[in-house]
Coordinates of C-alpha atoms in Angstrom, one line a residue:
X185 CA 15.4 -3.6 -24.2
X186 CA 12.3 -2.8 -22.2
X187 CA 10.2 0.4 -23.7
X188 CA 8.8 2.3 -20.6
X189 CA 6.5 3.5 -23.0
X190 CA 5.0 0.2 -23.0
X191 CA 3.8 0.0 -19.2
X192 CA -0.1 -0.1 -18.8
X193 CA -2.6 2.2 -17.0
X194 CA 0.6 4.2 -15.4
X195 CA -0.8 6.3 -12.6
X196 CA 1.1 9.7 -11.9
X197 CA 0.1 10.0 -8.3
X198 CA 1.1 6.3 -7.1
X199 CA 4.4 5.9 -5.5
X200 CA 7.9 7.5 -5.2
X201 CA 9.8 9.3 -8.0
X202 CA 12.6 6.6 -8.1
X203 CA 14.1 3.7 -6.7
X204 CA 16.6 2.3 -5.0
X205 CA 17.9 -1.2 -6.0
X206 CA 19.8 -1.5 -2.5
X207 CA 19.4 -4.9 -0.7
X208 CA 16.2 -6.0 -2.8
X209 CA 16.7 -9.2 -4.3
X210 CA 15.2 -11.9 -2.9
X211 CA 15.9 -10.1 0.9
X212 CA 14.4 -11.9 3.5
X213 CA 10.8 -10.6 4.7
X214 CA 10.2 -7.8 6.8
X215 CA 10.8 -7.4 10.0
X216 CA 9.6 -5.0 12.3
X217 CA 12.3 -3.0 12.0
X218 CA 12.8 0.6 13.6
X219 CA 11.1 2.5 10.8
X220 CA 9.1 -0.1 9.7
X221 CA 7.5 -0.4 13.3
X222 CA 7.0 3.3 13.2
X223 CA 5.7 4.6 9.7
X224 CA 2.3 4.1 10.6
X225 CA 3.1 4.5 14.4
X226 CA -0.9 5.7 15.4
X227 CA -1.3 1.9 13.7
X228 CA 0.7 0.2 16.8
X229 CA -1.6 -1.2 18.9
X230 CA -4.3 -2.1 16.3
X231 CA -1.6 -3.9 14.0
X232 CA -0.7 -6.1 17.3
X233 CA -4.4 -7.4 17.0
X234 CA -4.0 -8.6 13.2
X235 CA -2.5 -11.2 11.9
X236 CA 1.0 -9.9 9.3
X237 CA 0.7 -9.9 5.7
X238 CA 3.2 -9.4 3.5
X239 CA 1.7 -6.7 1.3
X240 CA -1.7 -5.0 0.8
X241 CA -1.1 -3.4 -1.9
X242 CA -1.0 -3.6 -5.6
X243 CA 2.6 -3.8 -5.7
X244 CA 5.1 -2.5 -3.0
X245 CA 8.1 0.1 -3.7
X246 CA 11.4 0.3 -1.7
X247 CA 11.4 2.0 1.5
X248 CA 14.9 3.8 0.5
X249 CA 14.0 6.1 -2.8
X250 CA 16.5 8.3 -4.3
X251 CA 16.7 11.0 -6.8
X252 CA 19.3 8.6 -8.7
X253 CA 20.3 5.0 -8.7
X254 CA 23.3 5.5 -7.2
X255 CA 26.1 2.5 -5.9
X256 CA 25.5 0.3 -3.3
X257 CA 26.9 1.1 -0.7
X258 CA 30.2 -1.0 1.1
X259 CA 29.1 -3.6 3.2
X260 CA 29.6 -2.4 6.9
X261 CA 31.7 -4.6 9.7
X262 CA 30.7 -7.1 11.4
X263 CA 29.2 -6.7 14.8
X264 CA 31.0 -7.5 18.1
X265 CA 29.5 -9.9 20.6
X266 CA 29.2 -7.2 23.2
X267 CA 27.5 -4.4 19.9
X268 CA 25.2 -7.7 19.8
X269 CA 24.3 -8.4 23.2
X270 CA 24.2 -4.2 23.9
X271 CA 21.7 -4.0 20.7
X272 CA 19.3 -6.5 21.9
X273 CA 19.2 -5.2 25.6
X274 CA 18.2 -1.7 23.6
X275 CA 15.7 -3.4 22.5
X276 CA 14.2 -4.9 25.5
X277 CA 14.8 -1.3 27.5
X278 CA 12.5 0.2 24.8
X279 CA 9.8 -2.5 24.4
X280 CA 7.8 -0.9 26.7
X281 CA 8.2 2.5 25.5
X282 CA 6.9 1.0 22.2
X283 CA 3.5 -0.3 23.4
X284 CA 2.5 3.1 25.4
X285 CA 2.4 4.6 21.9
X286 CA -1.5 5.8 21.3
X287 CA -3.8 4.0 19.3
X288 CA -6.2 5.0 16.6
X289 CA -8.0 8.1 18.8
X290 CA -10.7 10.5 17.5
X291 CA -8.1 13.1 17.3
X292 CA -6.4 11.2 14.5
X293 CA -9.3 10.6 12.6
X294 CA -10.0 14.6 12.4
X295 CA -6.7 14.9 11.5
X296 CA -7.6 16.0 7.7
X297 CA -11.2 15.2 6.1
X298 CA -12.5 14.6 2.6
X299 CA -13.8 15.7 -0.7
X300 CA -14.6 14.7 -3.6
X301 CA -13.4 15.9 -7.0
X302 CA -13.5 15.0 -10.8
X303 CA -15.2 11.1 -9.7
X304 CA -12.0 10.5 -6.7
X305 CA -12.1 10.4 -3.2
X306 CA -9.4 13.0 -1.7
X307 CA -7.5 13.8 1.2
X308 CA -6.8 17.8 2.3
X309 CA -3.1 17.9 3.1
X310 CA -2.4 17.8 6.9
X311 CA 0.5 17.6 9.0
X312 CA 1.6 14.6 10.3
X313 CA 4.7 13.1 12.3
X314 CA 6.3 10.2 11.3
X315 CA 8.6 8.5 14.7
X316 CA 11.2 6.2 14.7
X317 CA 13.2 4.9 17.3
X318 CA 17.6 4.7 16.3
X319 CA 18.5 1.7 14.6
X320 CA 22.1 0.0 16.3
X321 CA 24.1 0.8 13.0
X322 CA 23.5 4.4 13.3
X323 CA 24.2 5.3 17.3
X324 CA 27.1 7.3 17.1
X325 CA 26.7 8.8 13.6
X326 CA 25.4 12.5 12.7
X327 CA 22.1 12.6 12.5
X328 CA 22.4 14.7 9.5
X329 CA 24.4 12.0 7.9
X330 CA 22.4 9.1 9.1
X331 CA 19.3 11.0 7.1
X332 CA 20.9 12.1 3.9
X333 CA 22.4 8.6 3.8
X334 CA 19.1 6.5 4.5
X335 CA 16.7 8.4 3.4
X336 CA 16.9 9.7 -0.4
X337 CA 13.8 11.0 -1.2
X338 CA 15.2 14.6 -0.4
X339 CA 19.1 16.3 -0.3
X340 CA 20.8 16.5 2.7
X341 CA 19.7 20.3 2.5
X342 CA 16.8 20.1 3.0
X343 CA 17.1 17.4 6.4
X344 CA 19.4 20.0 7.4
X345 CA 16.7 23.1 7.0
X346 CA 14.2 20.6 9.2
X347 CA 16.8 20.3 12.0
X348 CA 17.6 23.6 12.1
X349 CA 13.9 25.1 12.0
X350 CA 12.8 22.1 14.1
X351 CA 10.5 20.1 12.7
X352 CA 13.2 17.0 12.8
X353 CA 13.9 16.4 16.7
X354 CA 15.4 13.8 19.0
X355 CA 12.9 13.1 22.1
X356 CA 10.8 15.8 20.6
X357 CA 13.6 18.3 21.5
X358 CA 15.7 20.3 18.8
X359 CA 19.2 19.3 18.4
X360 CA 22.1 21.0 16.6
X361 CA 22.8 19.3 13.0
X362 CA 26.1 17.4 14.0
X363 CA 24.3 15.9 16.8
X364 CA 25.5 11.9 17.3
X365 CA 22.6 9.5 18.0
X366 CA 22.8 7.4 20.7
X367 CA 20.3 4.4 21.8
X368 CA 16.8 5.1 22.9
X369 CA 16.9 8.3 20.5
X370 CA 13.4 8.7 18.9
X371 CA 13.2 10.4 16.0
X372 CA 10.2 12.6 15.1
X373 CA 9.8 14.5 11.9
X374 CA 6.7 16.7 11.2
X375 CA 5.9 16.2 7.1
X376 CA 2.9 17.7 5.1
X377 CA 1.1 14.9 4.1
X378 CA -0.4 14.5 0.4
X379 CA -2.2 11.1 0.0
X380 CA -3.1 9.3 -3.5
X381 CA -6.7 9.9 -4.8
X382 CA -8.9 6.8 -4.4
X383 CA -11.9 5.6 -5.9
X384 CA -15.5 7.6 -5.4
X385 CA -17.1 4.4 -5.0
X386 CA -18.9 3.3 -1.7
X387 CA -17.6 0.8 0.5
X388 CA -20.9 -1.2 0.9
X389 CA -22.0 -3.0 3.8
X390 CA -22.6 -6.8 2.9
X391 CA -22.8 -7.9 6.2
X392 CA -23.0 -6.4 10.4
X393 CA -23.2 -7.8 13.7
X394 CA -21.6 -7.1 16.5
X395 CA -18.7 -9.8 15.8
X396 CA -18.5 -8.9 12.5
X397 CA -18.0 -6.8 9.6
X398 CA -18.0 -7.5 6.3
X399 CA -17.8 -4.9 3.4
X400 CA -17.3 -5.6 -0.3
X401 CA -14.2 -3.1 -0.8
X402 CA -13.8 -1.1 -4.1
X403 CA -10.7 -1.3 -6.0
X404 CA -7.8 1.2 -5.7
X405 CA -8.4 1.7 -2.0
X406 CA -6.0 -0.1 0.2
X407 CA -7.3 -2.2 3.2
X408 CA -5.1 0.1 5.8
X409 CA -2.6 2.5 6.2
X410 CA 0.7 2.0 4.2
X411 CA 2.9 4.2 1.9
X412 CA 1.2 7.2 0.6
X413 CA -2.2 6.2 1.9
X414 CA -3.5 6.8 5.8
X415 CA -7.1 8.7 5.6
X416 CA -7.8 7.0 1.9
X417 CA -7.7 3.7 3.3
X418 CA -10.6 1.5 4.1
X419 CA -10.0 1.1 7.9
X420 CA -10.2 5.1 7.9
X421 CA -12.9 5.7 5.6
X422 CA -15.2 3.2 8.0
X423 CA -14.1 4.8 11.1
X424 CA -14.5 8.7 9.7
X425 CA -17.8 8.0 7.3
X426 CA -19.4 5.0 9.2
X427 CA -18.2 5.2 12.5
X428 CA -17.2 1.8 12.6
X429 CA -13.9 2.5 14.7
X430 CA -10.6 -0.2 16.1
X431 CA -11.6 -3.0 13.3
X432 CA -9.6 -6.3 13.4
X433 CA -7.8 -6.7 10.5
X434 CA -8.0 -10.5 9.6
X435 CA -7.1 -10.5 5.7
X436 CA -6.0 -8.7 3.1
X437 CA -6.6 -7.8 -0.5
X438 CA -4.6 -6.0 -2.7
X439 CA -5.0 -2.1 -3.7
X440 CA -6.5 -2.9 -6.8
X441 CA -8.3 -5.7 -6.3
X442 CA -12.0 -5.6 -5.4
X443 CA -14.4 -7.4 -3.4
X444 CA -15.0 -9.3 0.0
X445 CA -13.1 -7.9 3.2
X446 CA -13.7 -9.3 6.7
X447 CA -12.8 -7.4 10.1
X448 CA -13.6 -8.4 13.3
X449 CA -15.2 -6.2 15.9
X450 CA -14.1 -8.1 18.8
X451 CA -10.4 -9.9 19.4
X452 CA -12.4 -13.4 20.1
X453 CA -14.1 -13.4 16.7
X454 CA -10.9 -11.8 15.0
X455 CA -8.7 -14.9 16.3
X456 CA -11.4 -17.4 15.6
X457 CA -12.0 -16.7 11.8
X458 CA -7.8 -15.9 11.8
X459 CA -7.1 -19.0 12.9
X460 CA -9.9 -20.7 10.4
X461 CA -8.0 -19.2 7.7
X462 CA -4.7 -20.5 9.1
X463 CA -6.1 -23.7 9.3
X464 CA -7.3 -23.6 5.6
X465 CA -11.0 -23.9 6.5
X466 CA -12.5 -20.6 4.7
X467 CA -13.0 -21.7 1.1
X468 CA -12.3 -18.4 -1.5
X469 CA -13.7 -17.8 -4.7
X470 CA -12.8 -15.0 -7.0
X471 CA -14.2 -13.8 -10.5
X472 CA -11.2 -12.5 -13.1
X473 CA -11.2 -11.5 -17.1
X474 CA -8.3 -12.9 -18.7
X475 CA -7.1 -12.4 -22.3
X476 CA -8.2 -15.2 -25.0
X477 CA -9.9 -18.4 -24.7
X478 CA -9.5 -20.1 -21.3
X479 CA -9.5 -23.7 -21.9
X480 CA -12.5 -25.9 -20.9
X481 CA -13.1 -28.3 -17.6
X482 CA -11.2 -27.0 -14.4
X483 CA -7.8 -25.9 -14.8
X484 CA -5.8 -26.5 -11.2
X485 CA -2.4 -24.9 -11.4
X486 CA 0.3 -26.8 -8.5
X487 CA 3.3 -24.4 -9.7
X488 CA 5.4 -23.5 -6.9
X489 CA 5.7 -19.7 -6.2
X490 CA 8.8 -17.3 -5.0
X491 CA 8.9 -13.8 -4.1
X492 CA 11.2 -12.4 -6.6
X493 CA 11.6 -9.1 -4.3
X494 CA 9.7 -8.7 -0.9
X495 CA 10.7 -4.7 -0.7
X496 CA 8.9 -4.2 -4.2
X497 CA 6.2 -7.4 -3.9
X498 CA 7.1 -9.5 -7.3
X499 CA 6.8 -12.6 -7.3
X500 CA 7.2 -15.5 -10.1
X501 CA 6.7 -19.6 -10.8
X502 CA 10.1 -21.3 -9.5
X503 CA 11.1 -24.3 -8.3
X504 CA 12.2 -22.8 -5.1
X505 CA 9.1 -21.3 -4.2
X506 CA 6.1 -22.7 -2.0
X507 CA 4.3 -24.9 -2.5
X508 CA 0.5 -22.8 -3.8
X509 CA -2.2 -24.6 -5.4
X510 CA -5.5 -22.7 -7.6
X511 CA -8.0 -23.9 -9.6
X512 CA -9.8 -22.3 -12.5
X513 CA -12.7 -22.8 -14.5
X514 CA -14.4 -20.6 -17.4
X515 CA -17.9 -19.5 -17.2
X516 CA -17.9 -17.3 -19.9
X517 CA -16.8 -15.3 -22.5
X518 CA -16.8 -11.4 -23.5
X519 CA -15.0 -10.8 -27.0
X520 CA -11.5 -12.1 -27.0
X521 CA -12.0 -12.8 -23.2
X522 CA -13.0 -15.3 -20.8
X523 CA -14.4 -14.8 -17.3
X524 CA -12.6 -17.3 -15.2
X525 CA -13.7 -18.6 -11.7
X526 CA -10.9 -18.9 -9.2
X527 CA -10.1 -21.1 -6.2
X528 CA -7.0 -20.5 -4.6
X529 CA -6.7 -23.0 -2.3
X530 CA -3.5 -21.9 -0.7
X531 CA -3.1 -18.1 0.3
X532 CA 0.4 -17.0 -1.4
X533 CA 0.8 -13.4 -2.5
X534 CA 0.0 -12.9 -5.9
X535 CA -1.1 -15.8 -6.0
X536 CA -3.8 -16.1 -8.7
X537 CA -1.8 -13.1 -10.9
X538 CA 0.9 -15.3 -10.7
X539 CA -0.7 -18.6 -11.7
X540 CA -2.9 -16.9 -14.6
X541 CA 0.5 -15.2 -16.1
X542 CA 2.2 -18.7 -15.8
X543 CA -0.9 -20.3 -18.1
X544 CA -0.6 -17.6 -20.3
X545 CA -4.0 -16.1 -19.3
X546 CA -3.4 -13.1 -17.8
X547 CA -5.5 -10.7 -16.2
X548 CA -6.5 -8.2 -18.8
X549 CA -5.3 -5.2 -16.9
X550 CA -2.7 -6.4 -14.6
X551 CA -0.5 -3.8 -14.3
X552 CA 2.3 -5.9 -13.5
X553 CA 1.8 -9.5 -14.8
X554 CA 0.7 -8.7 -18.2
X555 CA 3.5 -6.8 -18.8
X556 CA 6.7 -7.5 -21.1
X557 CA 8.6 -6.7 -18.3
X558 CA 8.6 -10.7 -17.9
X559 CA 10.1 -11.2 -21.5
X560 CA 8.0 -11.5 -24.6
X561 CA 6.0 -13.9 -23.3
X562 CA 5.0 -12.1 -20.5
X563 CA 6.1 -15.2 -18.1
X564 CA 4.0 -17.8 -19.9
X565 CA 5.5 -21.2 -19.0
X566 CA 7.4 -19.9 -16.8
X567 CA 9.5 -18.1 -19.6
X568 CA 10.9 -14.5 -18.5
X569 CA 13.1 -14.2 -21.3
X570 CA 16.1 -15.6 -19.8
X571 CA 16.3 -12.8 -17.1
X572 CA 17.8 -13.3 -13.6
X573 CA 16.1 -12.3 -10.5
X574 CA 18.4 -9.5 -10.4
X575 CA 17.7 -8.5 -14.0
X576 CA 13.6 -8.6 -13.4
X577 CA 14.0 -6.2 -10.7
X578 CA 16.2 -4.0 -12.4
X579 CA 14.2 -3.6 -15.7
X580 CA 10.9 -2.8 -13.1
X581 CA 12.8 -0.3 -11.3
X582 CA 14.3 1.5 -14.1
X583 CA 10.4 0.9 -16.0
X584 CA 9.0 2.6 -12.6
X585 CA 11.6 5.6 -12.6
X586 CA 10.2 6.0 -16.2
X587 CA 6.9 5.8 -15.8
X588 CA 6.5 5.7 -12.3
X589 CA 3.9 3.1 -11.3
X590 CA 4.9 1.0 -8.3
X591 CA 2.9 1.1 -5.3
X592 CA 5.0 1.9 -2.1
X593 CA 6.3 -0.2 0.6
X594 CA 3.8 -1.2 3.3
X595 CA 5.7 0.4 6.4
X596 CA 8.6 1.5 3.9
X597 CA 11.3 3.4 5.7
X598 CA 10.1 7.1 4.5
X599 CA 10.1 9.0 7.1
X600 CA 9.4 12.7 4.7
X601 CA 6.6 13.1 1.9
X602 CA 8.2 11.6 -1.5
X603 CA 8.0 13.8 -4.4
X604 CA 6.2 12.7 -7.4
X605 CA 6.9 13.2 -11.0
X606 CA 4.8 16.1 -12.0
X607 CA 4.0 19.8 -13.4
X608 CA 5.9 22.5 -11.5
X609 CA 3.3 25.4 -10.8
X610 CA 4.2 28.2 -12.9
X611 CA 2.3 30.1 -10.0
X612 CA 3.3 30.9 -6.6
X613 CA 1.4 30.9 -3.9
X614 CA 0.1 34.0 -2.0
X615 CA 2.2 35.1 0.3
X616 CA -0.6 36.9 2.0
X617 CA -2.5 33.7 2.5
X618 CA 0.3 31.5 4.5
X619 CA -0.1 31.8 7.9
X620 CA 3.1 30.2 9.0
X621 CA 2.4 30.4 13.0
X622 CA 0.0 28.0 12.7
X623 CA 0.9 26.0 9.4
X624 CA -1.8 26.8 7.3
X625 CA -3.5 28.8 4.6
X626 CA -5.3 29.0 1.6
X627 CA -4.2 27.4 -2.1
X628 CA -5.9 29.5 -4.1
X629 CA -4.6 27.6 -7.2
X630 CA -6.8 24.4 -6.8
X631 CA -10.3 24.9 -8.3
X632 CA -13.1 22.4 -7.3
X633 CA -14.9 20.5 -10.1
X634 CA -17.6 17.9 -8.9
X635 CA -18.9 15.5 -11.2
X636 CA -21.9 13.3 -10.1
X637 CA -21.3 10.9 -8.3
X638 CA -22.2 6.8 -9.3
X639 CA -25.1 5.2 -7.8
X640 CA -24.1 3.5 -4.1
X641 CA -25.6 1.2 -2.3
X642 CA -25.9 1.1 1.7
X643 CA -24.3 4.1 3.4
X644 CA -24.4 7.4 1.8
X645 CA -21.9 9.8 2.2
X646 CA -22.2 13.5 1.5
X647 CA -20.5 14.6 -1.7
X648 CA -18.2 17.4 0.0
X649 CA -16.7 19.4 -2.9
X650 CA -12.8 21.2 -2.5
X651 CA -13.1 24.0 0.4
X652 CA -10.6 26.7 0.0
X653 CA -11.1 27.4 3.7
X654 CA -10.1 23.4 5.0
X655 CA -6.7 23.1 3.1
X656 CA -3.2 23.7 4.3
X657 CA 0.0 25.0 2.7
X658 CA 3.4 24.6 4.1
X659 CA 5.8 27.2 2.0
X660 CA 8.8 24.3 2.1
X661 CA 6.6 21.6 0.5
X662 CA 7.9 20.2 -2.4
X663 CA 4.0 18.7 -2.9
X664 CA 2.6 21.9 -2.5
X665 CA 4.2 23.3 -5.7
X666 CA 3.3 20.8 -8.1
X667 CA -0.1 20.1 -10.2
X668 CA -1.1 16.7 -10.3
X669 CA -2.7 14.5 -13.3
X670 CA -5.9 13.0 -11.3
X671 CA -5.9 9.0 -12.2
X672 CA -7.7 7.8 -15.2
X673 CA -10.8 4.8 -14.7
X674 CA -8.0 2.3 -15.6
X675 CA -5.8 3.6 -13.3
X676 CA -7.9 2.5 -10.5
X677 CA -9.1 -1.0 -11.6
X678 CA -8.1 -4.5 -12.1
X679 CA -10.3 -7.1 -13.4
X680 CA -10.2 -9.5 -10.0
X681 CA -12.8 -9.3 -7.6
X682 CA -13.1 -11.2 -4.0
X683 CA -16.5 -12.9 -5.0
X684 CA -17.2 -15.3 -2.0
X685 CA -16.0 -16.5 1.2
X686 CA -16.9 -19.4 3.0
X687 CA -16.0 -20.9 6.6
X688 CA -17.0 -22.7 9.5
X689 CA -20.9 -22.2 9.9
X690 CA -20.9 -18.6 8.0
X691 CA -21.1 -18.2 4.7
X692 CA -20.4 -14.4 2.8
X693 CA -20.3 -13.0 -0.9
X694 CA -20.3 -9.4 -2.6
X695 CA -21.9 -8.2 -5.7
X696 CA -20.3 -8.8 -8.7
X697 CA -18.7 -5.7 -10.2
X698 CA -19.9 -4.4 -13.9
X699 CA -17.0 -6.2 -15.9
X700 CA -17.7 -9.6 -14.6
X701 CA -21.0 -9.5 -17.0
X702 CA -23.5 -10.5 -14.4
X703 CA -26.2 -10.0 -16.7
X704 CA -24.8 -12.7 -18.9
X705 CA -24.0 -15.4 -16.2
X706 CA -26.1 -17.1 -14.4
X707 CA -23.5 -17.0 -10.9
X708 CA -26.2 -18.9 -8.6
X709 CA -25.8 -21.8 -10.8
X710 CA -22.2 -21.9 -11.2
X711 CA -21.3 -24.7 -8.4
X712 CA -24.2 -26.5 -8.5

């Protein structure tokens, strides 16, 4: 029996409460499905411009969460021919409508601003609207029903208080509660927004021109809006504190990983070096701790890899999976650790976690593959205690309701803020202070504690501290009337850094974060 006791570095403000085990095992990737199109939907027309990725971040929660895991639900009837063909001429009627949707303007970036607090990088809550457009299977329903059935994180009461009051509308006009959806609806529902505390630490410059730009990215930030994170994201964070604005996303690294991140300034250079890495041209290096000894010489690892569970991004050694390739090679050792040079030489998700967990190496603080979750051995050999697919997601999801420390879905289907497991105030709020015309008052139960900040390199940013006068408070928040537990140092770090990339004629690498013991090793020397 899994003790959720026993999950490491569990972070209080990362994900949703619980989750729903509806249509997760091994489902087929993504697609750009109504909601999932539309979570970020200020993200449109720069998305188009970057290559997909599975996941950015640590791990990935289900885009349905519910208060309970309830049963799934009865499969529904198959489609007609004519539902089909009427479906997919919907969706050519509103393809146009789709790409008129506004970029990444000013006016979003000023949406909310920073400060800084206890060592973290905070957002001030703002308002923001999530849009969808109806999905096929729910023209014709309630749109009461269609929301207290697809979207759990809140009862049907309160979706029903939103339509009533107005702030869930179809075409951005207010509708009655037992209104039916019909095709072309869009869906617009005004949330107060509370993003996950990031890191304090810069995002450094390594390289600039006007092609390119390449920053070494601290960990716990995530490379661009998904889930909980919009303003605390590094495409934001450049655009707000560095005024480098409509970046090309070419790769990714997770949420908690550090290191190396290359965008594009223009869309030549941004398909160039996309299609380098397609083509397998850009050799990677990373730098890891791992527990014990590693062994000597270069280790190369050939296992195949499967995602267990695209909606929650697990993945595991099996026969069925692709075909990935890494090597590894020690350089040194710290204690009961080794510092361990990685190569992956294919680009799977998880890829080096997963390899490292199958030699029984694991990263010291992987939050996910160091974890008994996987069986006693922790998914050495392959070994996850005799679980099934179905099992392994289970135990995480009912680990993750316990302790709640899944990241959330990249373009999850969430269209209102999710609740986290916290403190109720034992205050309430001054009524005097709401102003509810315009959606915004004063909090007068947060108190601002700056600690210094640690050295940075390149671009300074002013340390802002908590402003009474620049936060918002909406009275039906479920966020606003709870106290949260900031994230601990561990909370916010996992021992694998982006060291180096190199491609066609360029040639990039970071500085080396304080656990990979830079002092001790000699890293010019390593390849030669």
């Amino acid at each position: 029996m899994i003790n959720p006791k026993c999950v490491q570095h569990a972070h209080i403000q990362q994900g949703d409460e619980t989750v729903n085990i509806e249509n997760i095992i091994r489902a087929v990737p993504p697609t750009n499905s109504a909601i999932g199109e539309s979570v970020e939907t200020n993200m449109i027309d720069q998305e188009a411009q970057s290559p997909k990725s599975t996941h950015d971040g640590d791990l990935q929660v289900l885009s349905t969460i519910q208060k309970d895991l309830s049963p799934l639900p009865k499969k529904r009837n198959t489609i007609s021919t004519d539902e089909l063909f009427d479906a997919k001429r919907v969706k050519l009627d509103t393809k146009s409508l789709k790409t008129k949707r506004p970029g990444l303007t000013d006016e979003k970036y000023d949406e909310t601003s920073y400060y800084f607090e206890n060592g973290l990088r905070k957002v001030y809550p703002y308002f923001f609207t999530f849009t969808t457009f109806t999905k096929g299977r729910w023209v014709g329903e309630k749109i009461l029903d269609v929301f207290a059935r697809e979207f759990r994180a809140h009862p049907a009461e309160e979706y029903k208080r939103s339509i009533e009051t107005g702030k869930l509308t179809v075409n951005y006009e207010k509708v009655p509660v037992d209104y039916r959806l019909k095709h072309n609806d869009l869906l617009a529902n005004i949330v107060h927004r509370h993003e996950v505390p990031v890191s304090l630490q810069s995002i450094t410059i390594v390289h600039m021109d006007e092609d390119i730009v390449v920053v070494n990215k601290p960990a716990s930030i995530p490379v661009h809006p998904c889930g909980r994170y919009r303003h605390n994201t590094v495409v934001f964070i450049l655009a707000k504190s560095h005024n480098l604005k409509n970046l090309r996303t070419i790769h990714r690294l997770d949420r908690l990983t550090s290191g190396l991140l290359i965008f594009g300034r223009t869309s030549k250079k941004a398909r160039e070096l996309e299609q380098q890495i397609r083509n397998r041209q850009v050799q990677k290096e990373y730098v890891c701790r791992v527990e014990g000894r590693f062994p000597d010489g270069i280790i190369e690892c050939n296992e195949p890899i499967q995602v267990v569970s695209y909606k929650i991004g697990v993945c595991r050694v099996s026969p069925n999976g692709k075909d990935c390739r890494t090597t590894f090679r020690r350089i040194s050792e710290v204690g009961d650790c080794s510092i361990v040079l990685c190569k992956p030489l294919t680009g799977r998700m998880h890829q080096i976690r997963v390899h490292l967990q199958y030699l029984g190496y694991p990263i010291v603080n992987d939050p996910l593959y160091n974890h008994e979750v996987f069986g006693p051995s922790k998914g050495r050999g392959g070994d996850i205690g005799g679980k099934s697919d179905e099992q392994l997601i289970n135990n995480l999801i009912k680990i993750h309701n316990a302790e709640n420390w899944l990241g959330v879905e990249e373009g999850g289907d969430v269209l209102m803020g999710n609740p986290l497991k916290c403190e109720i105030k034992t205050s309430v709020p001054n009524e005097d202070l709401i102003e509810i015309g315009a959606q915004n008052s004063k909090i007068t139960s947060m108190v601002a504690s700056i600690t210094e900040a640690p050295p940075q390199t390149g671009h300074e940013e002013p340390i802002d501290p908590f402003d009474l006068n620049k936060t918002t408070y909406d009275p039906h928040c479920h966020e606003c009337k709870v106290n949260y537990r900031d994230p601990n140092a561990k909370d916010l770090l996992m021992y694998l850094h982006a060291w180096k990339y190199k491609g066609v004629d360029w040639e990039y690498r970071t500085e080396l974060p304080d656990w990979a013991c830079k002092e001790l090793i000699d890293y010019d020397t390593i390849d030669q």
